[in-house]
PDB file of C-alpha atoms and ligand atoms in Angstrom:
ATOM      1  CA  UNK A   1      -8.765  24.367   4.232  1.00 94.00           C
ATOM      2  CA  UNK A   2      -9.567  24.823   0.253  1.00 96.00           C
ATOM      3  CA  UNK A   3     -11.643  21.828  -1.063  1.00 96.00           C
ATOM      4  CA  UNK A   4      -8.987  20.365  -2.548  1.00 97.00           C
ATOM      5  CA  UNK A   5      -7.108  20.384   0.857  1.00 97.00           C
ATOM      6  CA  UNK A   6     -10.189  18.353   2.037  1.00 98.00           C
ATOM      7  CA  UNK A   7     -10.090  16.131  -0.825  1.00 98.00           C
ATOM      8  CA  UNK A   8      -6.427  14.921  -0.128  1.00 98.00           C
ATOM      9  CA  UNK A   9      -7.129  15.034   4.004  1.00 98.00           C
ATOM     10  CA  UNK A  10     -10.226  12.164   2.989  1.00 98.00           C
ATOM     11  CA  UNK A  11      -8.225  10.214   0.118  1.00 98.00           C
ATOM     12  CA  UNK A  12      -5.157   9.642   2.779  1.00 98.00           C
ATOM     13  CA  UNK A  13      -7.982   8.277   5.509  1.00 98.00           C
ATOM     14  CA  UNK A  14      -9.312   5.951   2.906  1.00 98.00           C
ATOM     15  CA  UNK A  15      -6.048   4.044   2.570  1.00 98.00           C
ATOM     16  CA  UNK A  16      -7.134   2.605   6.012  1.00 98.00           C
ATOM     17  CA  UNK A  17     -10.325   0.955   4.215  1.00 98.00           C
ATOM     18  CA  UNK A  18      -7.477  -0.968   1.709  1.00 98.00           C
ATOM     19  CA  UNK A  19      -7.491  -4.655   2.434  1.00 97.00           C
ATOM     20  CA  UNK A  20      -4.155  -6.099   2.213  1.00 97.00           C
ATOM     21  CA  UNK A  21      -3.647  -8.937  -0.751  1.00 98.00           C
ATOM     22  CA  UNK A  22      -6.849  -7.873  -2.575  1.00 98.00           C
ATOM     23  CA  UNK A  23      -7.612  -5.978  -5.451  1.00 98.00           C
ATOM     24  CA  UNK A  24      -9.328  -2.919  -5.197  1.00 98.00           C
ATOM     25  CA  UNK A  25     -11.581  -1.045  -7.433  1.00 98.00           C
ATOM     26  CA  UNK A  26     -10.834   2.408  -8.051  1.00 98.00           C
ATOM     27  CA  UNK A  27     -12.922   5.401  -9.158  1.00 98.00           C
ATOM     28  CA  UNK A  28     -12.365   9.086 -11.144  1.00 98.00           C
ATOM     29  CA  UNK A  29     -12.057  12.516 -10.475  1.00 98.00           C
ATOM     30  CA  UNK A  30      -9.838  14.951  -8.648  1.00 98.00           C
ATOM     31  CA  UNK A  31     -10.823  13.266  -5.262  1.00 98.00           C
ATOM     32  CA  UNK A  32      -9.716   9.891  -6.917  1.00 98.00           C
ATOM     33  CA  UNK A  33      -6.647  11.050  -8.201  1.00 98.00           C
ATOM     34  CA  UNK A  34      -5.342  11.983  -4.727  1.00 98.00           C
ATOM     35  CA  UNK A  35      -6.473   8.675  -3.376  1.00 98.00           C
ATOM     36  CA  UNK A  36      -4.175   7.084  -6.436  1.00 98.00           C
ATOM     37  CA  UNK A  37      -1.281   9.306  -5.090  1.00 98.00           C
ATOM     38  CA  UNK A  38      -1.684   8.494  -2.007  1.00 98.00           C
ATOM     39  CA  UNK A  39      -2.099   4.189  -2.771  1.00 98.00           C
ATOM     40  CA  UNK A  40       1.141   4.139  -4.654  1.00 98.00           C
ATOM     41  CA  UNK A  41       2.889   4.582  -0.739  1.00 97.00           C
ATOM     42  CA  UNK A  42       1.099   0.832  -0.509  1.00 98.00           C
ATOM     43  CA  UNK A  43       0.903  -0.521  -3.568  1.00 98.00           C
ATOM     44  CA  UNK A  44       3.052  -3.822  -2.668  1.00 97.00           C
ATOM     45  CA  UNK A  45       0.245  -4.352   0.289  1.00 98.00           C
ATOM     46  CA  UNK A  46      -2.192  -5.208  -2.554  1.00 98.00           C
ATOM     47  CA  UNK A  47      -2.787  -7.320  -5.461  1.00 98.00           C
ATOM     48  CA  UNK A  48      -3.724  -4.749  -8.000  1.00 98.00           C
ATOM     49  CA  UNK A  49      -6.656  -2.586  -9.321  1.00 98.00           C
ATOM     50  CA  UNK A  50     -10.121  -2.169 -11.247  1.00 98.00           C
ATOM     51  CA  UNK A  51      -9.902   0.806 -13.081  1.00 98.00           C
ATOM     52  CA  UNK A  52     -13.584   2.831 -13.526  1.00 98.00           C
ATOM     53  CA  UNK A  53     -12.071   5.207 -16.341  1.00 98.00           C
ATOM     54  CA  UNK A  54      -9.388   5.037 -19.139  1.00 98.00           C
ATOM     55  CA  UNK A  55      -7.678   8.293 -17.301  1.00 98.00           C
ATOM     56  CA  UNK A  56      -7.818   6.217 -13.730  1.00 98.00           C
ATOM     57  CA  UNK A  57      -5.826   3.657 -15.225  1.00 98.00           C
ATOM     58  CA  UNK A  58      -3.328   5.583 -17.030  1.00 98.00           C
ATOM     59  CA  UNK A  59      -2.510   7.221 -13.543  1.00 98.00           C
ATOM     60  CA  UNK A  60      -2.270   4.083 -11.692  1.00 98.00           C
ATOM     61  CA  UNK A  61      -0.343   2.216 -14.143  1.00 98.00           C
ATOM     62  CA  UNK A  62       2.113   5.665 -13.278  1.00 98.00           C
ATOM     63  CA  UNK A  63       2.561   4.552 -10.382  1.00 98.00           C
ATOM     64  CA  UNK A  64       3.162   1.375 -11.071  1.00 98.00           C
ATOM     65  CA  UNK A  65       0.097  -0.636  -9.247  1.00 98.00           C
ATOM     66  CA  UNK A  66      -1.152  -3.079 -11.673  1.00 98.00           C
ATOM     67  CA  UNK A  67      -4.533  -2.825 -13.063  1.00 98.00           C
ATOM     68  CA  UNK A  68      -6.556  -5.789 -14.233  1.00 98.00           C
ATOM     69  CA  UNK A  69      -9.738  -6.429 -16.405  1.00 98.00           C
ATOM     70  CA  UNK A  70     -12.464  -6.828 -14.614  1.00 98.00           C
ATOM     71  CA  UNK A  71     -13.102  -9.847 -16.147  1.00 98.00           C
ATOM     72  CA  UNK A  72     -10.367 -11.518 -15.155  1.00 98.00           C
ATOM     73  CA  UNK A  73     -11.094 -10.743 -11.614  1.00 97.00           C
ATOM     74  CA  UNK A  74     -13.527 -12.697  -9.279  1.00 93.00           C
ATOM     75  CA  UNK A  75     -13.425 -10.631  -6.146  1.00 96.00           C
ATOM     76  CA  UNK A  76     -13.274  -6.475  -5.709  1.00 98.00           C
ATOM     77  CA  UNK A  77     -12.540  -6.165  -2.035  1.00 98.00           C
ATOM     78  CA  UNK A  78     -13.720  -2.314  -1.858  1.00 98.00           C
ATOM     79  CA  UNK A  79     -14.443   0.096  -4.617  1.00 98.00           C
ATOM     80  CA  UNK A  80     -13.016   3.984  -3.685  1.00 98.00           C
ATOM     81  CA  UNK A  81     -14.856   6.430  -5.381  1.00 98.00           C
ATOM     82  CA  UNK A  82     -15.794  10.392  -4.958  1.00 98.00           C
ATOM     83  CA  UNK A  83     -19.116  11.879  -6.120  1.00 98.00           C
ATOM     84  CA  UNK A  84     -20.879  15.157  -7.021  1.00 98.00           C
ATOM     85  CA  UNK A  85     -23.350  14.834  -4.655  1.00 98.00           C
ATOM     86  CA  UNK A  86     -24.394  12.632  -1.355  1.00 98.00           C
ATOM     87  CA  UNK A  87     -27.231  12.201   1.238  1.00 98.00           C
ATOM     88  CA  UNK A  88     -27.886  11.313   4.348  1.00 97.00           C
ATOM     89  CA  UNK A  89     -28.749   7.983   3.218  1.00 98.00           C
ATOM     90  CA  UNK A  90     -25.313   7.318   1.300  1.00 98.00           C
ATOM     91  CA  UNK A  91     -27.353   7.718  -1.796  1.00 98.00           C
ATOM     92  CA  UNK A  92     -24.884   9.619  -4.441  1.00 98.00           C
ATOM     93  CA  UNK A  93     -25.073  11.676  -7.641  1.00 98.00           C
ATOM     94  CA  UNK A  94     -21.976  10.699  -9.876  1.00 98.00           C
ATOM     95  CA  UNK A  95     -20.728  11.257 -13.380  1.00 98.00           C
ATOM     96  CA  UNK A  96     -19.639  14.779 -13.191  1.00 97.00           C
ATOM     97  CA  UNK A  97     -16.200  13.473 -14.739  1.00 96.00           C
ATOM     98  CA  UNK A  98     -18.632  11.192 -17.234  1.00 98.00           C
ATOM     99  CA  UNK A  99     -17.181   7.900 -15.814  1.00 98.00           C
ATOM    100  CA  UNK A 100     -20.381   6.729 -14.339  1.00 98.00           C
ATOM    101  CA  UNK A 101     -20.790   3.997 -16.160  1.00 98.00           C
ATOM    102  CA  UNK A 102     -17.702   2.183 -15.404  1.00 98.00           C
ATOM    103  CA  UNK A 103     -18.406   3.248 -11.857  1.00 98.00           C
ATOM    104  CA  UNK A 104     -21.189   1.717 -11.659  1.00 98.00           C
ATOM    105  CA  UNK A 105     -19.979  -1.424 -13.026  1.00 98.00           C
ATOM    106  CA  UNK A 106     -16.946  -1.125 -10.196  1.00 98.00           C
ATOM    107  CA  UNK A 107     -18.886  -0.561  -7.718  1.00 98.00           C
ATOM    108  CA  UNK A 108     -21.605  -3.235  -8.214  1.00 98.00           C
ATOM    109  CA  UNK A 109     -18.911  -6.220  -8.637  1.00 98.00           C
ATOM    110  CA  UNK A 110     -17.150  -4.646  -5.479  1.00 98.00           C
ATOM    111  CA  UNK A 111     -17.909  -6.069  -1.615  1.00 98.00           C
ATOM    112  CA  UNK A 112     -18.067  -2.310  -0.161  1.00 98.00           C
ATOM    113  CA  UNK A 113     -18.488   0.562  -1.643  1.00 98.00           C
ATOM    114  CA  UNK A 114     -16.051   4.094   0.396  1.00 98.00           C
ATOM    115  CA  UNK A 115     -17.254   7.227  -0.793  1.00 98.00           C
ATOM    116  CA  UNK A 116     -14.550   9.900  -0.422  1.00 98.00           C
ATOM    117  CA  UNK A 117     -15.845  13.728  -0.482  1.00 98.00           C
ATOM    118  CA  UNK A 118     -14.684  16.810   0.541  1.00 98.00           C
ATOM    119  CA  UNK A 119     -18.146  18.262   3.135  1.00 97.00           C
ATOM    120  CA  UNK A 120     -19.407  20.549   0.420  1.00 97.00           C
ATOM    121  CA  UNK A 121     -20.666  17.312  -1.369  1.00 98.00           C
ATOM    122  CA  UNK A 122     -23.351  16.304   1.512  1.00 98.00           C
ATOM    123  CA  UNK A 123     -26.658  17.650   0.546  1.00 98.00           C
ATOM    124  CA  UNK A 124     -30.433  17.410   2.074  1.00 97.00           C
ATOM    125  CA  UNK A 125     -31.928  16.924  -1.488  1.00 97.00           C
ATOM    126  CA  UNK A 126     -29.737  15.420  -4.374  1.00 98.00           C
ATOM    127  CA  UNK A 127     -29.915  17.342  -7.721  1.00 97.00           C
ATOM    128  CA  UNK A 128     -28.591  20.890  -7.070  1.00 97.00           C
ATOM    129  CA  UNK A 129     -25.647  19.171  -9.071  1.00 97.00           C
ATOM    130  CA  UNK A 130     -26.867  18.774 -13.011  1.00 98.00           C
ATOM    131  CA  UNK A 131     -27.461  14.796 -13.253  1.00 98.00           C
ATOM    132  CA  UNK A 132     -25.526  13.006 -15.786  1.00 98.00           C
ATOM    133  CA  UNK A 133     -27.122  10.301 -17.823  1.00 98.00           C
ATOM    134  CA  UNK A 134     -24.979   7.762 -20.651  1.00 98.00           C
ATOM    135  CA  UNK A 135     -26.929   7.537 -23.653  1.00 98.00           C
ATOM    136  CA  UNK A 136     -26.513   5.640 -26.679  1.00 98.00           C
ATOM    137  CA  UNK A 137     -25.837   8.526 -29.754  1.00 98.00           C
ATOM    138  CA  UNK A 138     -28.841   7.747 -31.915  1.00 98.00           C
ATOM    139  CA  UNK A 139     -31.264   7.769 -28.753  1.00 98.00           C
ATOM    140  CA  UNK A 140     -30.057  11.407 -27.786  1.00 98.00           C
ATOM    141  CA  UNK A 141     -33.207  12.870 -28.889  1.00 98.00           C
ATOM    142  CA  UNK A 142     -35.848  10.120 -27.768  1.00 98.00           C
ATOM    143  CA  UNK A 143     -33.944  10.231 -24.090  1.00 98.00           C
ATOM    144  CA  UNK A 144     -34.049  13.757 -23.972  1.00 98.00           C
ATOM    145  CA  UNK A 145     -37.644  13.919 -24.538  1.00 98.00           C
ATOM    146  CA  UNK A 146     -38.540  11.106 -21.785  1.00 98.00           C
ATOM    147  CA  UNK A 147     -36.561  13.165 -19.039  1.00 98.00           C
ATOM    148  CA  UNK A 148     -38.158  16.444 -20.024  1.00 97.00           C
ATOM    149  CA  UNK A 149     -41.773  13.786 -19.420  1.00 97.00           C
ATOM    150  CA  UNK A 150     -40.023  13.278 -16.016  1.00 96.00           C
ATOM    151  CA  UNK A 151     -39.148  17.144 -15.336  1.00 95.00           C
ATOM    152  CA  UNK A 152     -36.215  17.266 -15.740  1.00 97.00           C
ATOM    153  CA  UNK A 153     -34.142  19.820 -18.440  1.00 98.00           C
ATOM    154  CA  UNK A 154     -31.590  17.749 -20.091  1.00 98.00           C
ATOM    155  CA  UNK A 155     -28.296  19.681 -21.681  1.00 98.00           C
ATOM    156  CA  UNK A 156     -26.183  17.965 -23.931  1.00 98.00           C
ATOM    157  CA  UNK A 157     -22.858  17.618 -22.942  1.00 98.00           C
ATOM    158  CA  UNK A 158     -21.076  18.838 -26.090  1.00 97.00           C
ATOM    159  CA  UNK A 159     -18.005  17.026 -27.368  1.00 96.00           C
ATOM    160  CA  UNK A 160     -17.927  14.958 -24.752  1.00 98.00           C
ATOM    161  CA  UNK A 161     -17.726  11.268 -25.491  1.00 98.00           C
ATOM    162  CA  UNK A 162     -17.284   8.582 -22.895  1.00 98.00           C
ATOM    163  CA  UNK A 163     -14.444   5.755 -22.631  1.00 98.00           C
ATOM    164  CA  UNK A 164     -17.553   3.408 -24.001  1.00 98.00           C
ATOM    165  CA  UNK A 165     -18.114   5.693 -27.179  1.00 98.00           C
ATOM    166  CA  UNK A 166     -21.482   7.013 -25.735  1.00 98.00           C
ATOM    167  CA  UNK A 167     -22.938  10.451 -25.361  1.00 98.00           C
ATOM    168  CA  UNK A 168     -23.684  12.635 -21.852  1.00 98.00           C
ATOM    169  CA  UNK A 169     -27.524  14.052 -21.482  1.00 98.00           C
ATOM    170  CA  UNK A 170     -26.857  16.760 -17.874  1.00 98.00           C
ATOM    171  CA  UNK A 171     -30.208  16.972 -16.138  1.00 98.00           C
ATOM    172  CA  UNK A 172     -30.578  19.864 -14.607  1.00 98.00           C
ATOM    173  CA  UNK A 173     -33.429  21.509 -12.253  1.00 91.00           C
ATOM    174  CA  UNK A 174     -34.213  18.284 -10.741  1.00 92.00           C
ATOM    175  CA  UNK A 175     -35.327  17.902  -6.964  1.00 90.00           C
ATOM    176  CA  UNK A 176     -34.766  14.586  -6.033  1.00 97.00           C
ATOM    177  CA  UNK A 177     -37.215  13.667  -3.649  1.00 95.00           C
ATOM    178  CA  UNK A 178     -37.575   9.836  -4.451  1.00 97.00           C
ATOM    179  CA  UNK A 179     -33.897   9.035  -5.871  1.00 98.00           C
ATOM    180  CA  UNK A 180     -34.492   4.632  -5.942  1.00 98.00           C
ATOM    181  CA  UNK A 181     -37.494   5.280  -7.949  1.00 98.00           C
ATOM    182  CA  UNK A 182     -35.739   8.371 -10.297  1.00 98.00           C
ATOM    183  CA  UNK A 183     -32.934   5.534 -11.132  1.00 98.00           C
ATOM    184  CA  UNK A 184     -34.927   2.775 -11.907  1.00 98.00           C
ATOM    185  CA  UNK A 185     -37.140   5.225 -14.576  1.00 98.00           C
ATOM    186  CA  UNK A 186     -34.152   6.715 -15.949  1.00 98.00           C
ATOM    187  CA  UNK A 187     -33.047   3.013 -15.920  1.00 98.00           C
ATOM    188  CA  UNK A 188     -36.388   2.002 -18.174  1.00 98.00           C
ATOM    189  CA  UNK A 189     -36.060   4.477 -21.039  1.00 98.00           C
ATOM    190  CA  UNK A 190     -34.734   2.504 -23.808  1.00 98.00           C
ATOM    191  CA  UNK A 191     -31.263   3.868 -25.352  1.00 98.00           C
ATOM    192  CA  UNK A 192     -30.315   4.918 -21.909  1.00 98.00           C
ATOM    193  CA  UNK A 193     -26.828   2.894 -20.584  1.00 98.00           C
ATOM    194  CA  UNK A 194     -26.604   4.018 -17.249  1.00 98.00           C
ATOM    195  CA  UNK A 195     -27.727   7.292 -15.358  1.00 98.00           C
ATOM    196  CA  UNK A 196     -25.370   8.476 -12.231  1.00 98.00           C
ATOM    197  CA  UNK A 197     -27.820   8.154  -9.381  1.00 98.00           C
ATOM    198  CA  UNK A 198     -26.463   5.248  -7.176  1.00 98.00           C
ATOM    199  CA  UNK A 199     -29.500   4.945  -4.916  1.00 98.00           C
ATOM    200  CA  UNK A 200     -30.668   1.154  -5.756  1.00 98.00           C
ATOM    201  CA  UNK A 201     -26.858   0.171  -4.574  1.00 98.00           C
ATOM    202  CA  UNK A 202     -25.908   3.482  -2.553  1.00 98.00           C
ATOM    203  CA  UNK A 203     -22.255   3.660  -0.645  1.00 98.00           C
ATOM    204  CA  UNK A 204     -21.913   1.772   2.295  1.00 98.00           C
ATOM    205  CA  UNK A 205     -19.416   4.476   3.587  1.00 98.00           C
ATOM    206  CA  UNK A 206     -19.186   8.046   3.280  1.00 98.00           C
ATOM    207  CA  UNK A 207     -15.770   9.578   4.306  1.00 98.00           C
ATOM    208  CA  UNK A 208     -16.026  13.640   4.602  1.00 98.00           C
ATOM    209  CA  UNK A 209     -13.053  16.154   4.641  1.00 98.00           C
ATOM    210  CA  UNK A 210     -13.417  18.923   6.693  1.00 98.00           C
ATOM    211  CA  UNK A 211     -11.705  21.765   8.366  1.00 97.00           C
ATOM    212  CA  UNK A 212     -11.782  19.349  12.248  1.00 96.00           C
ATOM    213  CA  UNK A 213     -11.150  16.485  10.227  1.00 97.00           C
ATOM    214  CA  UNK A 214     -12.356  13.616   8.605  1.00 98.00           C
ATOM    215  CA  UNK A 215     -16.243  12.621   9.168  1.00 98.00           C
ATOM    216  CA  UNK A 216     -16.961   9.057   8.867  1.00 98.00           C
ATOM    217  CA  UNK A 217     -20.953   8.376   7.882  1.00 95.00           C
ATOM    218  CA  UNK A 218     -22.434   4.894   7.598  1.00 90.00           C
TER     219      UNK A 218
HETATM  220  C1  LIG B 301     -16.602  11.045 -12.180  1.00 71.24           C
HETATM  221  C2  LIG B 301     -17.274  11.071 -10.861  1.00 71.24           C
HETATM  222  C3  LIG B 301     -16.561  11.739  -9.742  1.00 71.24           C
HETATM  223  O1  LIG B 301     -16.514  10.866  -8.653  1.00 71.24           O
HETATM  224  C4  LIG B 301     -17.313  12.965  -9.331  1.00 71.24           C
HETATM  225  O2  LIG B 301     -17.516  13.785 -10.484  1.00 71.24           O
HETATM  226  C5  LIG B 301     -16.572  13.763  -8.261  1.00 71.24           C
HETATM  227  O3  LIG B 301     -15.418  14.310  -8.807  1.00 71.24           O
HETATM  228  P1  LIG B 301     -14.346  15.089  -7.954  1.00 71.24           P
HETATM  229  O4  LIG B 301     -13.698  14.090  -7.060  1.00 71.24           O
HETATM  230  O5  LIG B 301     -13.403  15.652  -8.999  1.00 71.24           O
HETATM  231  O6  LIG B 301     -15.052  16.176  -7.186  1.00 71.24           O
HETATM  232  O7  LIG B 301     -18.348  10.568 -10.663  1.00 71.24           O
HETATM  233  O8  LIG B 301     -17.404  10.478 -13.174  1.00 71.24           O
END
């Protein structure tokens, strides 16, 4: 199976984690997108969406599933969402697709959290994958310095600008040994809006594609 074979194999098992006559939060990426395809086959088994990106919403308002403001919602039954990276512990590296902040948002208003990966994506150590961190424009330089203090090598991500009007800083070379206390310092450096570890609030499910099938890990 190619990855992306995996990818739509895990987005068509997480339709089973849809409950009925809720709405459900819904993430970005490739991973994502196939989960969208696949949710439009239910769409009239649900109330409607959170969006996590601009592009995720376009795509589901394709289909035709409704897609609400999250503040105009009370209750997010289950947030589906890939990532870049995972552990053993459900802890996850996202952002790749420079979403994370609206992920994060998603996912910490949502009841359960379904990761959806194809099995290249489980790793013993997070950070092969470079991390992404939001930052707000005029603190580019200040942030950058404060994660090269913390050892990591951060890479502008030129011309990139997020659906909040922010800029990307890509960490790269880090080992993540410790990745609750690498969020919350990436957290504490001022002009920094989110970074894409999701350790303090990690998945609750992992769902794997793979050549014999989908892996559940919880
Ligand atoms: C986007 C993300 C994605 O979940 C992550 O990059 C994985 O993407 P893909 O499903 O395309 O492999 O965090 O910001």
């Amino acid at each position: 199976m190619t990855p992306d074979d995996k990818k739509k194999q895990v987005a068509l098992a997480a339709l089973d984690y849809v409950e009925v006559g809720t709405i459900i939060g819904v993430g970005t990426g490739s991973t994502a997108n196939h989960f969208i395809d696949a949710l439009a086959s239910i769409k009239h088994k649900i109330d409607g969406t959170v969006a996590s990106s601009e592009a995720t919403a376009k795509r589901l308002k394709s289909h035709g599933i409704p897609v609400f403001d999250l503040n105009t919602v009370d209750e997010i039954s289950v947030y589906i969402d890939g990532a870049d990276e995972a552990n053993h512990h459900l802890h996850l590296t996202k952002g790749g697709g420079g979403a994370l902040t609206r992920e994060k948002i998603v996912a910490a208003v949502s009841k359960k959290f379904v990761c959806i990966a194809d099995d290249s994506k489980l790793v013993e150590i997070l950070g092969a994958f470079p991390l992404p961190v939001e930052v707000i424009p005029m603190a580019r330089s200040h942030v950058g310095r404060k994660i090269v203090e913390l050892g990591g090598q951060p890479v502008y991500r030129d011309g990139f600008v997020t659906d909040n009007g922010n800029i990307i800083l890509d960490i790269y070379h880090l080992q993540i040994a410790e990745p609750v206390k690498l969020e919350t310092q990436l957290n504490q450096i001022t002009g920094v809006v989110t970074n894409g570890l999701f350790a303090i609030k990690p998945a609750d499910i992992l769902l794997l594609g793979s050549d014999n099938g989908v892996k559940v890990v919880d």
